[in-house]
Amino acid sequence: MKFRTYVNKHRFWVLVLIVSISGFSQGMLLPLISTIFERDGVSSTLNGLNATALYIGTLFVSPFMEAPLRRFGFKPTIIFGGVFVILSLLSFPLWKSIVFWFFLRILIGIGDHALHFSTQTWVISSASPGRLGRNISIYGLSVGVGFAVGPMFVPLVDIYEGLPFIVSAGLSLLAWSFVFLLNNDHPEAMMGDSSQVGFISRAKATLVVSWIAFLGPFGFGFLESSLNSMFPVYALRNGIPLAMVSLIIPAFSVGGILTQIPLGILSDKIGRKPVLLLTLGGGSVAFAGAGLMGENAVGIMMMFFIAGLFAGSIFSLGISYMSDLTPKSLLPTGNLLCGIFFSIGSLTGPILGGFFLELQTEFSYLFLFTLFLGTLFIITLVSKPNKFKQIEMGS
């Protein structure tokens, strides 16, 4: 009983642990399956399309997430997501098939989204105003740590192909077991008028005032999915060893980990938009440097680290920006839209990356990220966020 009381007292850190393990699973799964498919001779386009399954699941379930969360609360929704993820991870070694693995990744996308939407809304709705930025930064940091560690477990595939999936499932089960000790709660922000109107109406109202903030989650989703799923293909084709690939990809996440909280604090002081411009511009330049490194694995790793120092924080900065712009009654919808835009970016990344690799152009695959971040920089620079006014929301 004392342990249960202790766990509930430190609920925030339990949620941080859960999302860090979720980040680990995603960070490992993308390069792991891409590596397996590349070794089996699967085309880069098909490889990239398969990687989008995770985000197809997220997009599919997004419009239906608010109602069950409002009705059942945070705890059951997190448990639901955990069951989907753990069972799916344990099913990968049972049958090696592109179609079957595509279906499993859709299920993981559904489970992960249930987890992230619930934990993110729980963190924001229960935080005091003075600690909101800090808590969001720590939340983003925990996901980044998980993503940094995940690819390091990919070489386990050389011991036994199913071993990385089993390890990930075991860690997920361990983290999610703490959820059963938490007292359930419901999101107060969803009670009231906003819960009486349709999702489309709430989404439109939120987009009117906060659209610029969603570029952060969109951009991070693009980077994360494409780097984790398509960079291993690019690297292996250019003679970079798998062991080195498992170090290069986490370098981006490590960079983001180091600057996550400092950039969050800086954005509290000087504003979200100037810091977002800094991160997008710096990331674009760093990826240009990585593209100029050719087959120099150490040089690419260093530039990935620098890119992470800048662009590794755009997801949490986007959430903070959304929290600034969005009225409290629409915060849950804003959180949901962050997940949707993250998924759209994540869907776009592997498809565009796989298509780019199929073209076999003389330009480095890494210049794709320079162009992408540069475009987001320009959009953010010229944008003028709308101030909230009472918006008529029909059902």
CSV table of C-alpha atoms in Angstrom, one decimal:
chain,number,residue,atom,x,y,z
A,1,MET,CA,0.0,0.0,0.0
A,2,LYS,CA,2.9,2.4,0.8
A,3,PHE,CA,4.5,1.6,-2.5
A,4,ARG,CA,1.2,2.4,-4.3
A,5,THR,CA,1.0,5.7,-2.5
A,6,TYR,CA,4.6,6.4,-3.4
A,7,VAL,CA,4.0,5.7,-7.1
A,8,ASN,CA,0.9,7.9,-7.2
A,9,LYS,CA,2.8,10.7,-5.5
A,10,HIS,CA,5.4,10.5,-8.3
A,11,ARG,CA,2.9,9.9,-11.1
A,12,PHE,CA,4.7,12.3,-13.4
A,13,TRP,CA,7.9,10.3,-13.4
A,14,VAL,CA,5.9,7.1,-14.0
A,15,LEU,CA,4.5,8.7,-17.1
A,16,VAL,CA,8.0,9.8,-18.1
A,17,LEU,CA,9.3,6.3,-17.8
A,18,ILE,CA,6.4,4.9,-19.9
A,19,VAL,CA,7.0,7.3,-22.8
A,20,SER,CA,10.8,6.7,-22.7
A,21,ILE,CA,10.2,3.0,-23.2
A,22,SER,CA,7.8,3.7,-25.9
A,23,GLY,CA,10.4,5.9,-27.6
A,24,PHE,CA,12.9,3.1,-27.2
A,25,SER,CA,10.6,0.7,-29.0
A,26,GLN,CA,9.9,3.0,-31.9
A,27,GLY,CA,13.6,4.0,-32.1
A,28,MET,CA,14.6,0.4,-32.3
A,29,LEU,CA,11.8,-0.9,-34.5
A,30,LEU,CA,12.3,1.5,-37.5
A,31,PRO,CA,15.9,0.8,-38.2
A,32,LEU,CA,15.6,-2.9,-37.2
A,33,ILE,CA,12.9,-3.8,-39.7
A,34,SER,CA,14.5,-1.6,-42.4
A,35,THR,CA,17.8,-3.4,-41.9
A,36,ILE,CA,16.1,-6.8,-42.0
A,37,PHE,CA,14.2,-6.0,-45.2
A,38,GLU,CA,17.4,-4.5,-46.8
A,39,ARG,CA,19.3,-7.7,-46.1
A,40,ASP,CA,16.4,-9.7,-47.6
A,41,GLY,CA,16.6,-7.6,-50.8
A,42,VAL,CA,13.4,-5.6,-50.4
A,43,SER,CA,13.3,-2.4,-52.5
A,44,SER,CA,13.8,0.9,-50.7
A,45,THR,CA,10.4,2.1,-51.9
A,46,LEU,CA,8.6,-0.9,-50.4
A,47,ASN,CA,10.8,-0.7,-47.3
A,48,GLY,CA,9.8,3.0,-46.8
A,49,LEU,CA,6.1,2.2,-47.5
A,50,ASN,CA,6.1,-0.5,-44.9
A,51,ALA,CA,7.6,1.9,-42.3
A,52,THR,CA,4.5,4.1,-42.7
A,53,ALA,CA,2.3,1.5,-41.2
A,54,LEU,CA,3.0,2.7,-37.7
A,55,TYR,CA,1.7,6.2,-38.6
A,56,ILE,CA,-1.2,4.9,-40.6
A,57,GLY,CA,-2.4,3.3,-37.4
A,58,THR,CA,-1.9,6.5,-35.5
A,59,LEU,CA,-3.9,8.5,-38.1
A,60,PHE,CA,-6.7,5.9,-38.3
A,61,VAL,CA,-7.3,5.9,-34.5
A,62,SER,CA,-6.8,9.7,-33.9
A,63,PRO,CA,-10.4,10.9,-34.5
A,64,PHE,CA,-11.7,8.2,-32.1
A,65,MET,CA,-9.3,8.8,-29.1
A,66,GLU,CA,-11.0,11.7,-27.3
A,67,ALA,CA,-14.4,10.0,-26.6
A,68,PRO,CA,-12.9,6.9,-24.8
A,69,LEU,CA,-10.4,8.9,-22.9
A,70,ARG,CA,-13.1,11.2,-21.7
A,71,ARG,CA,-15.4,8.3,-20.7
A,72,PHE,CA,-12.9,5.8,-19.2
A,73,GLY,CA,-10.0,8.1,-18.1
A,74,PHE,CA,-6.2,8.1,-18.5
A,75,LYS,CA,-5.3,4.8,-16.9
A,76,PRO,CA,-7.5,2.4,-19.0
A,77,THR,CA,-6.5,4.1,-22.2
A,78,ILE,CA,-2.8,3.7,-21.3
A,79,ILE,CA,-3.4,0.0,-20.5
A,80,PHE,CA,-5.2,-0.5,-23.8
A,81,GLY,CA,-2.3,1.0,-25.7
A,82,GLY,CA,0.2,-1.2,-23.7
A,83,VAL,CA,-1.6,-4.4,-24.6
A,84,PHE,CA,-1.6,-3.6,-28.3
A,85,VAL,CA,2.1,-2.8,-28.3
A,86,ILE,CA,3.4,-5.7,-26.2
A,87,LEU,CA,1.3,-8.4,-28.0
A,88,SER,CA,2.4,-6.9,-31.4
A,89,LEU,CA,6.1,-6.9,-30.5
A,90,LEU,CA,5.9,-10.5,-29.4
A,91,SER,CA,4.2,-11.5,-32.6
A,92,PHE,CA,7.0,-10.3,-35.0
A,93,PRO,CA,9.1,-13.4,-34.6
A,94,LEU,CA,6.2,-15.7,-35.2
A,95,TRP,CA,5.9,-15.1,-39.0
A,96,LYS,CA,8.2,-13.2,-41.2
A,97,SER,CA,6.0,-11.6,-43.9
A,98,ILE,CA,5.9,-8.0,-45.3
A,99,VAL,CA,2.1,-8.0,-45.1
A,100,PHE,CA,2.0,-9.5,-41.6
A,101,TRP,CA,4.6,-7.1,-40.3
A,102,PHE,CA,2.8,-4.2,-41.9
A,103,PHE,CA,-0.4,-5.1,-40.0
A,104,LEU,CA,1.6,-5.5,-36.7
A,105,ARG,CA,3.1,-2.0,-37.2
A,106,ILE,CA,-0.4,-0.6,-37.7
A,107,LEU,CA,-1.4,-2.1,-34.3
A,108,ILE,CA,1.7,-0.7,-32.7
A,109,GLY,CA,0.8,2.7,-34.1
A,110,ILE,CA,-2.7,2.5,-32.6
A,111,GLY,CA,-1.3,1.4,-29.2
A,112,ASP,CA,1.5,4.0,-29.2
A,113,HIS,CA,-0.9,6.8,-30.0
A,114,ALA,CA,-3.3,5.8,-27.2
A,115,LEU,CA,-0.3,5.9,-24.9
A,116,HIS,CA,1.2,9.2,-26.0
A,117,PHE,CA,-2.2,11.0,-26.3
A,118,SER,CA,-3.1,9.9,-22.8
A,119,THR,CA,0.2,10.6,-21.1
A,120,GLN,CA,0.7,13.9,-22.8
A,121,THR,CA,-2.7,15.2,-21.9
A,122,TRP,CA,-2.3,13.9,-18.4
A,123,VAL,CA,1.0,15.7,-18.0
A,124,ILE,CA,-0.3,19.0,-19.4
A,125,SER,CA,-3.7,19.0,-17.6
A,126,SER,CA,-2.1,18.2,-14.2
A,127,ALA,CA,0.8,20.6,-14.4
A,128,SER,CA,0.8,24.0,-12.7
A,129,PRO,CA,1.2,27.0,-15.0
A,130,GLY,CA,4.7,27.7,-13.7
A,131,ARG,CA,5.9,24.1,-14.5
A,132,LEU,CA,4.2,23.5,-17.8
A,133,GLY,CA,7.2,24.3,-19.9
A,134,ARG,CA,9.5,22.3,-17.7
A,135,ASN,CA,7.3,19.2,-17.7
A,136,ILE,CA,6.8,19.3,-21.5
A,137,SER,CA,10.6,19.6,-21.9
A,138,ILE,CA,11.2,16.6,-19.6
A,139,TYR,CA,8.4,14.7,-21.5
A,140,GLY,CA,10.1,15.4,-24.8
A,141,LEU,CA,13.5,14.5,-23.3
A,142,SER,CA,12.3,11.1,-22.1
A,143,VAL,CA,11.1,10.2,-25.6
A,144,GLY,CA,14.4,11.4,-27.0
A,145,VAL,CA,16.4,9.3,-24.6
A,146,GLY,CA,14.4,6.3,-25.6
A,147,PHE,CA,14.9,7.0,-29.3
A,148,ALA,CA,18.7,7.4,-28.7
A,149,VAL,CA,19.0,4.0,-27.0
A,150,GLY,CA,16.6,2.1,-29.3
A,151,PRO,CA,18.9,1.8,-32.4
A,152,MET,CA,21.8,0.6,-30.3
A,153,PHE,CA,19.9,-2.7,-29.8
A,154,VAL,CA,19.5,-3.3,-33.5
A,155,PRO,CA,22.8,-5.4,-33.7
A,156,LEU,CA,21.0,-8.0,-31.5
A,157,VAL,CA,19.5,-9.1,-34.7
A,158,ASP,CA,22.8,-10.8,-35.5
A,159,ILE,CA,22.4,-13.1,-32.5
A,160,TYR,CA,18.8,-14.0,-33.2
A,161,GLU,CA,16.4,-12.1,-35.5
A,162,GLY,CA,13.6,-12.1,-33.0
A,163,LEU,CA,15.7,-11.1,-30.0
A,164,PRO,CA,15.3,-7.3,-30.3
A,165,PHE,CA,11.5,-7.7,-30.5
A,166,ILE,CA,11.4,-9.8,-27.4
A,167,VAL,CA,13.7,-7.4,-25.4
A,168,SER,CA,11.5,-4.4,-26.4
A,169,ALA,CA,8.4,-6.3,-25.4
A,170,GLY,CA,9.9,-7.2,-22.0
A,171,LEU,CA,11.0,-3.6,-21.3
A,172,SER,CA,7.5,-2.3,-22.3
A,173,LEU,CA,5.8,-4.8,-20.0
A,174,LEU,CA,8.0,-3.8,-17.1
A,175,ALA,CA,7.3,0.0,-17.6
A,176,TRP,CA,3.5,-0.5,-18.2
A,177,SER,CA,3.2,-2.6,-15.0
A,178,PHE,CA,3.5,0.6,-12.9
A,179,VAL,CA,0.3,2.0,-14.6
A,180,PHE,CA,-1.8,-0.5,-12.7
A,181,LEU,CA,-0.7,1.2,-9.4
A,182,LEU,CA,-1.9,4.6,-10.5
A,183,ASN,CA,-5.2,6.0,-9.5
A,184,ASN,CA,-7.4,6.8,-12.5
A,185,ASP,CA,-8.2,10.3,-13.5
A,186,HIS,CA,-10.2,12.1,-16.2
A,187,PRO,CA,-9.2,15.1,-18.3
A,188,GLU,CA,-11.1,18.1,-16.9
A,189,ALA,CA,-10.4,20.2,-20.0
A,190,MET,CA,-12.6,17.8,-22.0
A,191,MET,CA,-15.6,18.4,-19.7
A,192,GLY,CA,-17.9,21.2,-20.7
A,193,ASP,CA,-18.9,22.8,-24.0
A,194,SER,CA,-16.0,21.4,-26.1
A,195,SER,CA,-17.0,17.9,-25.4
A,196,GLN,CA,-20.5,18.5,-26.8
A,197,VAL,CA,-19.3,19.3,-30.3
A,198,GLY,CA,-17.8,17.2,-33.0
A,199,PHE,CA,-14.1,16.5,-33.4
A,200,ILE,CA,-14.0,18.2,-36.8
A,201,SER,CA,-15.4,21.4,-35.4
A,202,ARG,CA,-12.9,21.4,-32.5
A,203,ALA,CA,-10.0,20.6,-34.8
A,204,LYS,CA,-11.0,23.5,-37.1
A,205,ALA,CA,-11.2,25.9,-34.2
A,206,THR,CA,-7.8,24.8,-32.9
A,207,LEU,CA,-6.1,25.0,-36.3
A,208,VAL,CA,-7.3,28.6,-36.8
A,209,VAL,CA,-5.3,29.8,-33.8
A,210,SER,CA,-2.5,27.2,-33.5
A,211,TRP,CA,-1.6,26.0,-37.0
A,212,ILE,CA,1.9,27.3,-37.0
A,213,ALA,CA,2.7,25.3,-33.8
A,214,PHE,CA,2.0,22.0,-35.5
A,215,LEU,CA,4.9,22.4,-37.9
A,216,GLY,CA,7.2,21.3,-35.0
A,217,PRO,CA,5.6,17.9,-34.5
A,218,PHE,CA,5.2,17.5,-38.3
A,219,GLY,CA,8.9,18.3,-38.9
A,220,PHE,CA,10.1,16.0,-36.1
A,221,GLY,CA,7.9,13.2,-37.3
A,222,PHE,CA,9.4,13.5,-40.8
A,223,LEU,CA,13.0,13.6,-39.5
A,224,GLU,CA,12.5,10.8,-37.0
A,225,SER,CA,10.8,8.3,-39.3
A,226,SER,CA,13.0,8.9,-42.3
A,227,LEU,CA,16.3,8.9,-40.4
A,228,ASN,CA,15.4,5.7,-38.5
A,229,SER,CA,13.8,3.8,-41.4
A,230,MET,CA,15.6,5.0,-44.6
A,231,PHE,CA,19.1,6.1,-43.4
A,232,PRO,CA,20.1,2.5,-42.6
A,233,VAL,CA,19.3,1.6,-46.2
A,234,TYR,CA,21.3,4.6,-47.5
A,235,ALA,CA,24.2,3.8,-45.2
A,236,LEU,CA,24.4,0.1,-46.0
A,237,ARG,CA,24.4,0.9,-49.7
A,238,ASN,CA,27.3,3.2,-49.2
A,239,GLY,CA,29.4,0.7,-47.3
A,240,ILE,CA,28.8,2.0,-43.8
A,241,PRO,CA,28.8,-1.0,-41.3
A,242,LEU,CA,25.6,-1.8,-39.4
A,243,ALA,CA,27.4,-1.3,-36.1
A,244,MET,CA,28.3,2.3,-37.1
A,245,VAL,CA,24.8,2.9,-38.3
A,246,SER,CA,23.5,2.0,-34.8
A,247,LEU,CA,25.7,4.8,-33.5
A,248,ILE,CA,25.0,7.5,-36.1
A,249,ILE,CA,21.3,7.5,-35.7
A,250,PRO,CA,21.3,7.9,-31.9
A,251,ALA,CA,23.8,10.8,-32.3
A,252,PHE,CA,20.8,13.0,-33.5
A,253,SER,CA,18.8,12.0,-30.5
A,254,VAL,CA,21.7,12.6,-28.1
A,255,GLY,CA,22.1,16.1,-29.5
A,256,GLY,CA,18.4,16.7,-28.9
A,257,ILE,CA,18.6,15.4,-25.3
A,258,LEU,CA,21.4,17.8,-24.4
A,259,THR,CA,19.5,20.9,-25.6
A,260,GLN,CA,15.9,19.9,-24.9
A,261,ILE,CA,15.5,21.7,-21.5
A,262,PRO,CA,17.9,24.6,-22.3
A,263,LEU,CA,16.0,25.5,-25.5
A,264,GLY,CA,12.7,25.1,-23.6
A,265,ILE,CA,13.8,27.5,-20.9
A,266,LEU,CA,15.1,29.9,-23.6
A,267,SER,CA,11.7,29.8,-25.4
A,268,ASP,CA,10.1,30.8,-22.1
A,269,LYS,CA,12.3,33.9,-22.0
A,270,ILE,CA,12.4,35.1,-25.6
A,271,GLY,CA,9.4,33.4,-27.1
A,272,ARG,CA,8.7,30.1,-29.0
A,273,LYS,CA,9.0,31.5,-32.6
A,274,PRO,CA,12.6,32.9,-32.4
A,275,VAL,CA,13.7,29.6,-30.9
A,276,LEU,CA,11.9,27.5,-33.5
A,277,LEU,CA,13.6,29.6,-36.2
A,278,LEU,CA,17.0,28.9,-34.6
A,279,THR,CA,16.4,25.2,-34.4
A,280,LEU,CA,15.0,24.8,-38.0
A,281,GLY,CA,17.8,27.0,-39.5
A,282,GLY,CA,20.6,25.3,-37.5
A,283,GLY,CA,19.3,21.8,-38.3
A,284,SER,CA,19.1,22.6,-42.0
A,285,VAL,CA,22.7,23.8,-42.1
A,286,ALA,CA,23.9,20.8,-40.1
A,287,PHE,CA,22.3,18.3,-42.5
A,288,ALA,CA,23.8,20.1,-45.4
A,289,GLY,CA,27.2,19.5,-43.7
A,290,ALA,CA,26.3,15.8,-43.2
A,291,GLY,CA,25.5,15.5,-46.9
A,292,LEU,CA,28.9,16.9,-47.8
A,293,MET,CA,30.6,14.2,-45.7
A,294,GLY,CA,30.1,11.5,-48.4
A,295,GLU,CA,31.0,8.1,-46.9
A,296,ASN,CA,32.8,9.5,-43.9
A,297,ALA,CA,30.8,7.7,-41.1
A,298,VAL,CA,32.5,9.7,-38.2
A,299,GLY,CA,31.9,13.0,-40.0
A,300,ILE,CA,28.2,12.1,-40.6
A,301,MET,CA,27.8,11.1,-36.9
A,302,MET,CA,29.3,14.5,-35.8
A,303,MET,CA,26.9,16.4,-38.1
A,304,PHE,CA,23.9,14.3,-36.9
A,305,PHE,CA,24.9,15.3,-33.4
A,306,ILE,CA,24.9,19.0,-34.3
A,307,ALA,CA,21.6,18.6,-36.2
A,308,GLY,CA,20.2,17.1,-33.1
A,309,LEU,CA,21.4,20.0,-30.9
A,310,PHE,CA,19.1,22.2,-33.0
A,311,ALA,CA,16.3,20.2,-34.6
A,312,GLY,CA,16.0,17.5,-31.9
A,313,SER,CA,13.7,19.8,-29.8
A,314,ILE,CA,11.2,20.9,-32.4
A,315,PHE,CA,8.6,18.5,-31.2
A,316,SER,CA,8.5,19.7,-27.6
A,317,LEU,CA,8.8,23.3,-28.8
A,318,GLY,CA,5.8,22.8,-31.0
A,319,ILE,CA,3.8,21.4,-28.1
A,320,SER,CA,4.8,24.4,-25.9
A,321,TYR,CA,3.9,26.8,-28.7
A,322,MET,CA,0.5,25.1,-29.1
A,323,SER,CA,-0.1,25.3,-25.4
A,324,ASP,CA,0.6,29.1,-25.6
A,325,LEU,CA,-1.7,29.7,-28.5
A,326,THR,CA,-4.6,27.4,-27.8
A,327,PRO,CA,-7.4,28.2,-25.3
A,328,LYS,CA,-7.6,25.7,-22.4
A,329,SER,CA,-10.9,24.2,-23.5
A,330,LEU,CA,-9.2,23.1,-26.7
A,331,LEU,CA,-5.9,21.8,-25.3
A,332,PRO,CA,-6.9,18.1,-25.6
A,333,THR,CA,-7.8,18.7,-29.2
A,334,GLY,CA,-4.5,20.5,-29.7
A,335,ASN,CA,-2.6,17.6,-28.2
A,336,LEU,CA,-4.5,15.2,-30.5
A,337,LEU,CA,-3.6,17.4,-33.5
A,338,CYS,CA,0.1,17.4,-32.5
A,339,GLY,CA,-0.1,13.6,-32.7
A,340,ILE,CA,-1.8,13.8,-36.1
A,341,PHE,CA,0.7,16.2,-37.6
A,342,PHE,CA,3.5,14.1,-36.2
A,343,SER,CA,2.0,11.1,-37.9
A,344,ILE,CA,1.6,12.9,-41.2
A,345,GLY,CA,5.2,13.9,-41.1
A,346,SER,CA,6.2,10.4,-40.2
A,347,LEU,CA,4.2,9.0,-43.1
A,348,THR,CA,5.8,11.5,-45.5
A,349,GLY,CA,9.4,10.9,-44.4
A,350,PRO,CA,9.9,7.2,-45.3
A,351,ILE,CA,7.9,7.5,-48.5
A,352,LEU,CA,9.8,10.5,-49.8
A,353,GLY,CA,13.1,9.1,-48.5
A,354,GLY,CA,12.5,5.7,-50.2
A,355,PHE,CA,11.5,7.5,-53.5
A,356,PHE,CA,14.6,9.7,-53.3
A,357,LEU,CA,16.9,6.6,-52.8
A,358,GLU,CA,15.2,4.9,-55.8
A,359,LEU,CA,16.1,7.8,-58.0
A,360,GLN,CA,19.8,7.2,-57.3
A,361,THR,CA,20.7,10.8,-57.9
A,362,GLU,CA,24.2,12.2,-57.5
A,363,PHE,CA,23.0,14.3,-54.5
A,364,SER,CA,23.3,12.9,-51.1
A,365,TYR,CA,20.1,11.6,-49.5
A,366,LEU,CA,20.8,13.8,-46.5
A,367,PHE,CA,20.2,17.0,-48.5
A,368,LEU,CA,16.6,16.0,-48.4
A,369,PHE,CA,16.5,17.1,-44.8
A,370,THR,CA,18.3,20.4,-45.6
A,371,LEU,CA,15.6,21.3,-48.1
A,372,PHE,CA,12.8,20.1,-45.8
A,373,LEU,CA,13.9,22.1,-42.7
A,374,GLY,CA,14.7,25.1,-44.8
A,375,THR,CA,11.1,25.1,-46.1
A,376,LEU,CA,9.7,24.9,-42.5
A,377,PHE,CA,12.1,27.8,-41.6
A,378,ILE,CA,10.7,30.1,-44.3
A,379,ILE,CA,7.0,29.2,-43.4
A,380,THR,CA,7.7,29.9,-39.7
A,381,LEU,CA,9.5,33.2,-40.5
A,382,VAL,CA,6.7,34.7,-42.6
A,383,SER,CA,3.8,33.3,-40.5
A,384,LYS,CA,1.7,35.4,-38.1
A,385,PRO,CA,-0.2,33.3,-35.6
A,386,ASN,CA,-3.9,34.3,-35.0
A,387,LYS,CA,-5.0,35.5,-31.6
A,388,PHE,CA,-7.8,33.5,-30.2
A,389,LYS,CA,-11.3,34.8,-30.6
A,390,GLN,CA,-14.6,33.1,-29.7
A,391,ILE,CA,-15.1,30.7,-32.5
A,392,GLU,CA,-18.4,29.3,-33.4
A,393,MET,CA,-18.2,25.5,-33.3
A,394,GLY,CA,-21.1,23.5,-34.8
A,395,SER,CA,-21.7,19.9,-34.0
